[in-house]
Short mmCIF file of C-alpha atoms and ligand atoms in Angstrom, two decimals:
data_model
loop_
_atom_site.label_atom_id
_atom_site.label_comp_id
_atom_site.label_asym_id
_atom_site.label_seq_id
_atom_site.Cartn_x
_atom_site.Cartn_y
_atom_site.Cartn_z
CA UNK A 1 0.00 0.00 0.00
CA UNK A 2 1.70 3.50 -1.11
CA UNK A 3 1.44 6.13 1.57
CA UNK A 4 -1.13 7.93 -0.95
CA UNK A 5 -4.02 5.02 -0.17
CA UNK A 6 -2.84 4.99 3.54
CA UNK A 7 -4.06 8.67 3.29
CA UNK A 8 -7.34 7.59 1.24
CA UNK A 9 -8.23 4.79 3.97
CA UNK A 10 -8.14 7.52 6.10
CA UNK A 11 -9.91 10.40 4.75
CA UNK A 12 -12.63 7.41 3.83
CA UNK A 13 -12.85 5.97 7.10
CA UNK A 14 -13.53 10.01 8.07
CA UNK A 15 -16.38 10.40 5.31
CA UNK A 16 -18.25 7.13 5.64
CA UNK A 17 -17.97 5.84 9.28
CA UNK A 18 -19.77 7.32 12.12
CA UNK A 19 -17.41 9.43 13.85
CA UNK A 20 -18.23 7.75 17.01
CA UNK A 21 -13.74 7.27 17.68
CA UNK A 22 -11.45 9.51 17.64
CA UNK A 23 -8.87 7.73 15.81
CA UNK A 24 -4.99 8.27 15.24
CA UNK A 25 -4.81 8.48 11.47
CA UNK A 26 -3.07 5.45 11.15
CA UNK A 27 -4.97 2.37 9.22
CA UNK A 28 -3.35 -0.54 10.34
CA UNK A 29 -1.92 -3.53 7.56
CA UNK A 30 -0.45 -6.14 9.15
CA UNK A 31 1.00 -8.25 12.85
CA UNK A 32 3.07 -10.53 14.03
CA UNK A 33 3.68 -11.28 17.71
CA UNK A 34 4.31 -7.53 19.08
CA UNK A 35 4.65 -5.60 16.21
CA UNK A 36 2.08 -4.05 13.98
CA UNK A 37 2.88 -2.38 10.39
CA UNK A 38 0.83 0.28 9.07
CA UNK A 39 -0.36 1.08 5.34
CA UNK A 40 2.61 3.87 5.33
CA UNK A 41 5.22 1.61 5.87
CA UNK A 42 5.57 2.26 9.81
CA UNK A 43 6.06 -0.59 12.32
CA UNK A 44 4.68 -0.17 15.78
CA UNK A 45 5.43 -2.12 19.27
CA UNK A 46 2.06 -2.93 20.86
CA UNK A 47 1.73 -2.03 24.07
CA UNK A 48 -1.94 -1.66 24.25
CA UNK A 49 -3.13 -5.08 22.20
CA UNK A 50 -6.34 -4.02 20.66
CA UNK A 51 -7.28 -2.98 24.37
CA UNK A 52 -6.56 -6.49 26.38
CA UNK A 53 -7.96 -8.61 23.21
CA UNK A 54 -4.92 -10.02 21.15
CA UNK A 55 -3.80 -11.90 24.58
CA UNK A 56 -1.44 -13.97 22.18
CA UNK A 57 0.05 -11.61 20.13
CA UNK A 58 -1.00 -10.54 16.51
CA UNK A 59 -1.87 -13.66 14.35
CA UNK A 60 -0.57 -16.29 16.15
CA UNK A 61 0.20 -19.47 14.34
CA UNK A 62 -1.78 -21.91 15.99
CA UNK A 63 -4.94 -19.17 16.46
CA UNK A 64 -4.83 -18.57 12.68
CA UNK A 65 -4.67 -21.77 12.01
CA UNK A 66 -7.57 -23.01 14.18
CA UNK A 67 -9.91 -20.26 12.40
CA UNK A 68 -8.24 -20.79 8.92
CA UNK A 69 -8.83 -24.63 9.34
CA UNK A 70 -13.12 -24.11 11.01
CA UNK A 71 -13.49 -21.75 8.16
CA UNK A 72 -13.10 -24.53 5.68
CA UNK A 73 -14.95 -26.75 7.81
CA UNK A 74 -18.23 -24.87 8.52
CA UNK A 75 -18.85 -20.96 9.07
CA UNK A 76 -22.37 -20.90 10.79
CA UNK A 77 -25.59 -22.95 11.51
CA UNK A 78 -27.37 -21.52 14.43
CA UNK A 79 -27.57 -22.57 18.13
CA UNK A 80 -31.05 -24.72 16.65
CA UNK A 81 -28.03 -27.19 16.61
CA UNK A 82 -25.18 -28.56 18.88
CA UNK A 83 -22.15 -27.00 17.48
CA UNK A 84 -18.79 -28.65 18.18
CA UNK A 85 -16.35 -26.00 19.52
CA UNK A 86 -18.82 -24.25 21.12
CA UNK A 87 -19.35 -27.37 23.41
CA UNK A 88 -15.74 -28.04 23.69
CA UNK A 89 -14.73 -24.00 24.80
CA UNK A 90 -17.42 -24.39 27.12
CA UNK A 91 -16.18 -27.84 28.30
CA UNK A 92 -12.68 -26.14 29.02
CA UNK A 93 -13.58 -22.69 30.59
CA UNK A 94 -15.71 -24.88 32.85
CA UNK A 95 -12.82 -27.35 33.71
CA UNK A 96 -10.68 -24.16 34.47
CA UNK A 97 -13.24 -21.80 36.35
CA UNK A 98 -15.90 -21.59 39.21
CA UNK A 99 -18.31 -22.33 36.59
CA UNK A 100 -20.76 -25.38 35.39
CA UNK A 101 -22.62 -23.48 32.36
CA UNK A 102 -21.72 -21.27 29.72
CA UNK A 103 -24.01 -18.73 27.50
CA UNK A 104 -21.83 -17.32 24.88
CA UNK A 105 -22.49 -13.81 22.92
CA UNK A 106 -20.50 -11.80 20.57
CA UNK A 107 -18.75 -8.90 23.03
CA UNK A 108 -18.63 -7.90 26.44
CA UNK A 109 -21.58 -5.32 26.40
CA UNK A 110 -23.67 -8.39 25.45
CA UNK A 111 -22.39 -10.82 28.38
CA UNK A 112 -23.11 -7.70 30.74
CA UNK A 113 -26.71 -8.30 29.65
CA UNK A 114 -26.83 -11.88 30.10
CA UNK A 115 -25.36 -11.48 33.63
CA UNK A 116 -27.67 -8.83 34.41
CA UNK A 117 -30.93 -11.05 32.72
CA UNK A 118 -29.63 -13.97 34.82
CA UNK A 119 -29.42 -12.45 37.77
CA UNK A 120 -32.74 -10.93 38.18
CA UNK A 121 -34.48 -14.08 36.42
CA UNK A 122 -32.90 -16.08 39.12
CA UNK A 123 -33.59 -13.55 42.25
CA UNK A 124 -37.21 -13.81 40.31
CA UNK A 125 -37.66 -17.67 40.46
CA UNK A 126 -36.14 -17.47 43.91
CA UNK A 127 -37.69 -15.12 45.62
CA UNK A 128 -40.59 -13.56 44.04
CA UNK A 129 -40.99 -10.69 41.94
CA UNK A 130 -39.22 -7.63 43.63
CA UNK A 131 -35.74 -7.98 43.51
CA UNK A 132 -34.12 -6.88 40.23
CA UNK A 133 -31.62 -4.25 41.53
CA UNK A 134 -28.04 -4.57 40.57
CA UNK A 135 -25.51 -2.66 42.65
CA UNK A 136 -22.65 -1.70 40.67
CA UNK A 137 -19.38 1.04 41.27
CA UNK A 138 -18.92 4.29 40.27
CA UNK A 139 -16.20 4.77 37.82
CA UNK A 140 -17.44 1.48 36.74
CA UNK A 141 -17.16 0.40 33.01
CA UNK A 142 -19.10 -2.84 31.84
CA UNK A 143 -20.21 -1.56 28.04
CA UNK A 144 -21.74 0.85 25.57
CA UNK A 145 -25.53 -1.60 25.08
CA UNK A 146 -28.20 0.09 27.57
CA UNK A 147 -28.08 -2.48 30.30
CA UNK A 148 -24.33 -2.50 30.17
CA UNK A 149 -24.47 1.60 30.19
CA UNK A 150 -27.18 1.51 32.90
CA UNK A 151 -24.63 -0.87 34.87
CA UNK A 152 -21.71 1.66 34.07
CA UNK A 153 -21.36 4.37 37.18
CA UNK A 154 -19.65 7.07 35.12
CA UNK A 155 -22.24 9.81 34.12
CA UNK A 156 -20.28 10.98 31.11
CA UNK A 157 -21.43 7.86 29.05
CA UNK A 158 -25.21 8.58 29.93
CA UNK A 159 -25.19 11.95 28.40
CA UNK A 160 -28.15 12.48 25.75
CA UNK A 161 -29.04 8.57 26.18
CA UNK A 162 -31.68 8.87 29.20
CA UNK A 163 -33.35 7.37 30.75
CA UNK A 164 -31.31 5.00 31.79
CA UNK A 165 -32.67 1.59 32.57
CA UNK A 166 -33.92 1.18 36.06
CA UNK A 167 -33.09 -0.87 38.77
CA UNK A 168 -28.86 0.12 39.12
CA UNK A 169 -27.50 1.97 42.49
CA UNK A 170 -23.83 2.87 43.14
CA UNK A 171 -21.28 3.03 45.15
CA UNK A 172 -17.98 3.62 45.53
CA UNK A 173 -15.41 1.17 44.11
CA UNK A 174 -13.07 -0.57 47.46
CA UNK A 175 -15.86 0.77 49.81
CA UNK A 176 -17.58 -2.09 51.86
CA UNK A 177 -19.73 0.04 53.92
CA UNK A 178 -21.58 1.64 51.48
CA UNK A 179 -21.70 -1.44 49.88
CA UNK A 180 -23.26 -3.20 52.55
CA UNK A 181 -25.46 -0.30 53.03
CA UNK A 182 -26.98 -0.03 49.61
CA UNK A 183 -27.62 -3.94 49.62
CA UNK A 184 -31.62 -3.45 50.92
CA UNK A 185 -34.64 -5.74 49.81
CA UNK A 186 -34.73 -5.54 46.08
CA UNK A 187 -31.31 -5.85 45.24
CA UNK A 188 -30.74 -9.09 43.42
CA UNK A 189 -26.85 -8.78 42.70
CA UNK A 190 -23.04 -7.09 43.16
CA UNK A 191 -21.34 -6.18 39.69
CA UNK A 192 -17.74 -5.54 39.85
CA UNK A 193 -14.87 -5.85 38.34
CA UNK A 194 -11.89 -7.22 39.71
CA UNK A 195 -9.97 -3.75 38.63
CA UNK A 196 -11.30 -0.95 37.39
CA UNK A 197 -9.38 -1.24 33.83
CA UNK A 198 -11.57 1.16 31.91
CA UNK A 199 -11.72 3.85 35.07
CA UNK A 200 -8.07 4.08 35.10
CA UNK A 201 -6.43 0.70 36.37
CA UNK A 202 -7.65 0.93 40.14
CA UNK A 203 -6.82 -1.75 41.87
CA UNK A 204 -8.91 -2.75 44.94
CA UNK A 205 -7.46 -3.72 48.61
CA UNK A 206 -6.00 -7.24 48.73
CA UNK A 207 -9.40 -8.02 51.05
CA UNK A 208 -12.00 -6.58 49.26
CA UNK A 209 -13.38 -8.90 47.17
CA UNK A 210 -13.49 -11.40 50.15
CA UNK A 211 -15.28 -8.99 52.11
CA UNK A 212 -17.48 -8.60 49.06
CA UNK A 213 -18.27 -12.29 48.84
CA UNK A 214 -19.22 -12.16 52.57
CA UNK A 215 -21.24 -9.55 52.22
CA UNK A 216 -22.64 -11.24 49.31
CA UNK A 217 -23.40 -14.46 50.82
CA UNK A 218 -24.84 -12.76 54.22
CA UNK A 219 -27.38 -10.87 52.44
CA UNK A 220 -28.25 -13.74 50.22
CA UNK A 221 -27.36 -11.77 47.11
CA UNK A 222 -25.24 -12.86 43.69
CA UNK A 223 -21.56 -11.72 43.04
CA UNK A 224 -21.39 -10.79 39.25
CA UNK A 225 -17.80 -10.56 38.38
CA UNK A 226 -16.92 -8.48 35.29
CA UNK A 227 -13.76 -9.91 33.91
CA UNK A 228 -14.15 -9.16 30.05
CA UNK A 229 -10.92 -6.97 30.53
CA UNK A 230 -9.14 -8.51 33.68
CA UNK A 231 -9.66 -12.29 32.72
CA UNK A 232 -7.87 -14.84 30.77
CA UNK A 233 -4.56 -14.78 31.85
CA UNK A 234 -4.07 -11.04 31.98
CA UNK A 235 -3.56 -10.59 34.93
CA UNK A 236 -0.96 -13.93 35.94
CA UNK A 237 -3.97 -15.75 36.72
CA UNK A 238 -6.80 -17.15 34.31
CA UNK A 239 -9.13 -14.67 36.13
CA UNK A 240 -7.98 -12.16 38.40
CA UNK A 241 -10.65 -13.53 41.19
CA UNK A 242 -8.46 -16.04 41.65
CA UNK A 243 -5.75 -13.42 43.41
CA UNK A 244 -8.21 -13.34 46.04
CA UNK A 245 -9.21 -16.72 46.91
CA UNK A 246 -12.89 -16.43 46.02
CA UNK A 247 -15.32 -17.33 43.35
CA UNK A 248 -17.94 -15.25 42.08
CA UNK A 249 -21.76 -16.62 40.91
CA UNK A 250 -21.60 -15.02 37.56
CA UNK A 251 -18.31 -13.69 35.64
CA UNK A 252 -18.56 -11.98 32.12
CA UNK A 253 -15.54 -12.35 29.40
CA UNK A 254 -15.13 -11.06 26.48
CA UNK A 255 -11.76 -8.87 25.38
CA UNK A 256 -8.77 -11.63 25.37
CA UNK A 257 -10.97 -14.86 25.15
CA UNK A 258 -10.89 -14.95 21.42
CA UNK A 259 -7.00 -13.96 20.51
CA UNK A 260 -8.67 -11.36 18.05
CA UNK A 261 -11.80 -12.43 17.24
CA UNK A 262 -15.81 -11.63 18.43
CA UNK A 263 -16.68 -13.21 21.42
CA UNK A 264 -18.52 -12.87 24.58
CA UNK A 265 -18.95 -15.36 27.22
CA UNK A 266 -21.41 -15.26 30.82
CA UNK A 267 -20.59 -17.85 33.21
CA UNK A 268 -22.15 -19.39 36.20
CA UNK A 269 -22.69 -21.97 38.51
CA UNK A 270 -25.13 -24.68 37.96
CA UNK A 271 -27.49 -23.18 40.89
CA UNK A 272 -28.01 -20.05 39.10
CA UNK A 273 -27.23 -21.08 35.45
CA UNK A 274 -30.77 -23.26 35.67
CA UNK A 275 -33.08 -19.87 35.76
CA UNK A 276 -32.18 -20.07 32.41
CA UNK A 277 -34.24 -22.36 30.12
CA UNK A 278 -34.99 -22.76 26.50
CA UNK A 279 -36.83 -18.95 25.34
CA UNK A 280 -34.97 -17.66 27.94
CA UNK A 281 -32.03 -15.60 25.87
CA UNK A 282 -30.21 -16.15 22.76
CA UNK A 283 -27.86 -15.48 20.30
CA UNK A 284 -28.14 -15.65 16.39
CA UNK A 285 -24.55 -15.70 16.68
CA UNK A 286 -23.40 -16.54 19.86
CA UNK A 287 -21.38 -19.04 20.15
CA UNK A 288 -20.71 -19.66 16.25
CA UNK A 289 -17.74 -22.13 15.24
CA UNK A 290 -15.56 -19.59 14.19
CA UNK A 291 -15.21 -17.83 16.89
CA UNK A 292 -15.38 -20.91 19.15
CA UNK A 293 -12.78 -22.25 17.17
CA UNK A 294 -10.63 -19.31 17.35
CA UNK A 295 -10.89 -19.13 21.32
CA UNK A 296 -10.85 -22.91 21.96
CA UNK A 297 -7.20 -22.48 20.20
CA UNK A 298 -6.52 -19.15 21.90
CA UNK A 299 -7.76 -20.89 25.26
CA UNK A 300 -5.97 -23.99 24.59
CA UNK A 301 -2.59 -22.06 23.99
CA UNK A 302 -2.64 -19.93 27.34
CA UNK A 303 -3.64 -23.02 29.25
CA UNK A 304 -0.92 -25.37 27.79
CA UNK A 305 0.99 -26.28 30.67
CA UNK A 306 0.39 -22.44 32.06
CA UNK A 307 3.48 -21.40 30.51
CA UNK A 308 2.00 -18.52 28.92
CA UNK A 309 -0.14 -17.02 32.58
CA UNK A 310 3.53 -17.97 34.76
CA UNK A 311 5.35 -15.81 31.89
CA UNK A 312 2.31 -13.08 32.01
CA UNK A 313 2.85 -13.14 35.98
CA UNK A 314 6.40 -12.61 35.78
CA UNK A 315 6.56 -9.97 32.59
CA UNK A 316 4.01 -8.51 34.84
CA UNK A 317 6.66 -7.73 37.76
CA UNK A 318 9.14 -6.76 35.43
CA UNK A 319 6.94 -4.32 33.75
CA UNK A 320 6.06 -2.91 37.37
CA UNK A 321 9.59 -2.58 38.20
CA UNK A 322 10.99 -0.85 35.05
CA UNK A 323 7.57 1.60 35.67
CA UNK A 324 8.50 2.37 38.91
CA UNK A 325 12.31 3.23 37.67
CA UNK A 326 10.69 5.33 35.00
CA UNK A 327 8.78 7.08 37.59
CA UNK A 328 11.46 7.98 39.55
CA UNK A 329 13.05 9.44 36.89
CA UNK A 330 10.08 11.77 36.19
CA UNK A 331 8.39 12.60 39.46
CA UNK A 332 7.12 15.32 38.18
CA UNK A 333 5.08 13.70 35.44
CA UNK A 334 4.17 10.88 37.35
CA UNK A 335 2.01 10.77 39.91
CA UNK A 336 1.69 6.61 40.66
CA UNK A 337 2.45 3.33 38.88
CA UNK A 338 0.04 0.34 39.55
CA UNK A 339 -0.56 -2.91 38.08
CA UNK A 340 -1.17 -6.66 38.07
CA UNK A 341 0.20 -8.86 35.75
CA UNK A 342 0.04 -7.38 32.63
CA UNK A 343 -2.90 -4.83 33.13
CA UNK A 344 -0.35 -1.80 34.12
CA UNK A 345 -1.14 2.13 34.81
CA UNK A 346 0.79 5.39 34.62
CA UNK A 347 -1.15 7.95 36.36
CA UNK A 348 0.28 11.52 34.82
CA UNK A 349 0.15 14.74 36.44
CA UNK A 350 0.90 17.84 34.79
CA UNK A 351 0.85 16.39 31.02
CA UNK A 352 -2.10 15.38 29.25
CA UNK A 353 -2.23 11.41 28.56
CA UNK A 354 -3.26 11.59 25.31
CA UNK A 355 -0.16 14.00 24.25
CA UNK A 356 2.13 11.54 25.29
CA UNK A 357 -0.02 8.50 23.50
CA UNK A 358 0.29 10.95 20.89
CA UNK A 359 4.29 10.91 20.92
CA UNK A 360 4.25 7.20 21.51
CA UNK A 361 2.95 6.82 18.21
CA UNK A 362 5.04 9.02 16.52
CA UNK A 363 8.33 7.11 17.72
CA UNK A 364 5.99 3.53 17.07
CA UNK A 365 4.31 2.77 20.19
CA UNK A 366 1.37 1.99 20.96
CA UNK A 367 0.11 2.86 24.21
CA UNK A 368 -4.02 4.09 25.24
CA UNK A 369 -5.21 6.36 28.07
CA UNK A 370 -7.70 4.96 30.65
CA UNK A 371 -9.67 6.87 33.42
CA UNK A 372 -8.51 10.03 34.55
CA UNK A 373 -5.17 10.58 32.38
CA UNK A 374 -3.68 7.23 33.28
CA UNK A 375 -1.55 5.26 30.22
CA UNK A 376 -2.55 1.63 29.99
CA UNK A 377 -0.07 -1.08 29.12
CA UNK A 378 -2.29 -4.20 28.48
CA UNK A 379 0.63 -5.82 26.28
CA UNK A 380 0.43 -9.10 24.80
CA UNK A 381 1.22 -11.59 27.23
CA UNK A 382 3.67 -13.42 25.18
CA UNK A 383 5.66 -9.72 25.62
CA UNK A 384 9.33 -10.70 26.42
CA UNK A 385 11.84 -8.42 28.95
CA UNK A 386 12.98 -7.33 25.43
CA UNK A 387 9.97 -5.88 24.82
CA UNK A 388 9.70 -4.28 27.42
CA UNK A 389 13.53 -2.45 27.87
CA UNK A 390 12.35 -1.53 24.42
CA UNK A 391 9.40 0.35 25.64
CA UNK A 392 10.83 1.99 28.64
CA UNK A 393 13.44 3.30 26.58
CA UNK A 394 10.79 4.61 23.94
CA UNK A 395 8.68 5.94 26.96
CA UNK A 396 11.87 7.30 28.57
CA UNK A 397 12.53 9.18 25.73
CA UNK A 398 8.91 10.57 25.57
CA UNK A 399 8.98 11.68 28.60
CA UNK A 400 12.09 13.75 28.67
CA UNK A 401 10.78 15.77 25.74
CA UNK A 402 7.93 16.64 27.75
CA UNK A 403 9.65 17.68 30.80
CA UNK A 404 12.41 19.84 28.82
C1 PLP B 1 -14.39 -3.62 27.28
C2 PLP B 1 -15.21 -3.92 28.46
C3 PLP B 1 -16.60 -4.13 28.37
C4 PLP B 1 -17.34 -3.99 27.06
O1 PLP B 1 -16.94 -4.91 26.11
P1 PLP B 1 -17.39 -4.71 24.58
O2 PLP B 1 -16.87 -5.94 23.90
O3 PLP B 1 -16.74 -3.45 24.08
O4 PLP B 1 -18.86 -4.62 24.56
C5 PLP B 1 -17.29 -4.46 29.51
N1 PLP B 1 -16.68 -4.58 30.70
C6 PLP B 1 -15.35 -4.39 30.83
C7 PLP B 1 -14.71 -4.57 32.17
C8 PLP B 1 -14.58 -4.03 29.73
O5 PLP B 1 -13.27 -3.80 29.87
#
């Protein structure tokens, strides 16, 4: 591609798409591994992933193959029909999780809505009719469909959508007081995520989702756990639940659990999973062989022998560590560095995130801004120590520009 249809990609992606991104104008070819080329001949480290999702890397050889091989074998026929890697992905995320059923969707917005459909359905066929409230956080982020925004506690999304759906309260995030005190008669569930990725990487106290569970169990209400960004190895554990020793009722994926392709996943235990029954919910899609196949090999690959989630855990450190010397390089600039595993956050002071995401790009980095000017580093998790000396020094580099 000459640099002249790079610019034509662009300008046409400006006239004919909904301007609902505000995109670098960059139109992106071509990836191996870490690296991504462009359509003007630029290569790019990638630091950000396509937000959490390519968990192995661009076009890894045995995910590509898996879809490559399904794609000859047969694209779509409908959940009317037992489809055979949608039973075996669900066979293996249940083998490796909390969970005895699966539902699978197409993204994370649309798990959200299963989770939040199950819930109440179950509350419903449990206790009656009037308990349908979710409680969620505030500077939540669980997806862009109306349940999912309803369920989001950030007020900026909401704007010119209203109403929002009913039956959501809030609360602050790491708070078990208010928690406990917004739990009253119709609430039928907790939604949280592990860590806030979207809200700016904020990680909870080590004994708050314990104490969440408790409260949980004490006032006979379901723990949704939102892991469409913190799941599937990204955090050195499958899910990041796991760090704390407990298991939820219902988890959500989404992000990393197809290596690059469409898919959504809600999860549960048998107990609730069976307030679900044929009419209840579906999916023309949901579930479909190529994107089963595509995650089954994705899944497959991060589980093998958890090579892949021990590296993850350990690249996870490293990245931590060589943060924390960057920060102390720039204290100005930097006001914390917090992580875990490979879901890491720069929180800037005094320079605006999305200059320096800006300047990453422009030396062929990619790096994204979450919450309230935080970077995110959500790299692969096949990312090497390499990798990362290569984007410290990059980052270094930035970052002395902007404090001359
Ligand atoms: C990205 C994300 C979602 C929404 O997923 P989509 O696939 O964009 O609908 C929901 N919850 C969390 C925690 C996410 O990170």
């Amino acid at each position: 591609m000459t640099s002249m249809k790079h610019d034509t990609v662009v300008e046409n992606s400006h006239k004919y798409l909904m301007h609902t991104y505000a995109r670098h104008p960059v139109a992106l070819l071509k990836g191996r591994g870490m690296r991504v080329l462009s359509g003007d001949g630029r290569e790019y480290l990638d630091f950000i992933a396509g937000i959490a999702v390519n968990s192995l890397g661009h076009c890894h050889p045995k995910v590509v193959v898996a879809l490559q091989k399904q794609a000859q074998r047969l694209l779509h026929v409908s959940n009317l029909y037992h489809i055979v890697p949608q039973t075996k992905l669900a066979e293996l995320l249940v083998k490796n999780s909390f969970a005895d059923k699966v539902f699978f969707c197409n993204s994370g917005a649309e798990a959200v809505e299963a989770a939040v459909k199950l819930a109440r359905k179950f509350s419903k066929d449990e206790f009656g009719q009037d308990r349908y409230e979710v409680v969620a956080a505030q500077e939540s982020f669980h997806g862009r469909t109306m349940a999912a925004l309803s369920a989001t506690g950030q007020e900026k999304y909401w704007r010119g959508f209203g109403p929002m759906l009913q039956g959501f309260r809030f609360v602050p995030f790491n708070n078990l007081e208010s928690l406990k005190a917004a739990i009253g008669q119709h609430v039928c569930a907790v939604l949280l995520e592990p860590i806030q990725a979207e809200g700016g990487i904020k990680i909870p106290h080590p004994d708050y989702l314990h104490r969440v569970r408790e409260i949980c169990d004490k006032k006979n209400v379901l723990l949704i756990l939102d892991e469409i960004q913190t799941g599937i190895g990204r955090t050195g554990k499958l899910f990041a639940h796991e760090h704390s020793g407990i298991t939820p009722d219902i988890m959500t994926l989404a992000k990393g659990l197809g290596g690059g392709v469409a898919i959504g996943a809600m999860l549960a235990t048998d107990r609730v999973a069976k307030a679900f029954v044929p009419g209840s919910h579906a999916s023309t899609f949901g579930g479909n062989p190529i994107a089963c196949a595509t995650a089954l090999a994705t899944l497959e690959t991060i589980l093998e022998d958890g090579v892949i989630i021990n590296a993850a855990e350990r690249m996870g450190r490293y990245l931590i560590k060589r943060l924390e010397g960057v920060q102390s390089k720039f204290p100005g600039l930097i006001r914390e560095v917090r992580g875990v595993g490979l879901l890491c956050g720069m929180e800037l002071v005094g320079v605006d995130c999305s200059k320096v995401v800006k300047a990453a790009m422009d030396v062929g980095l990619l790096i994204a801004c979450a919450g309230t000017n935080v970077i995110r580093f959500s790299p692969p998790l096949i990312v090497t120590e390499e990798d990362i000396d290569e984007m410290i020094n990059l980052l270094t580099k930035i970052l002395a520009d902007f404090e001359a």
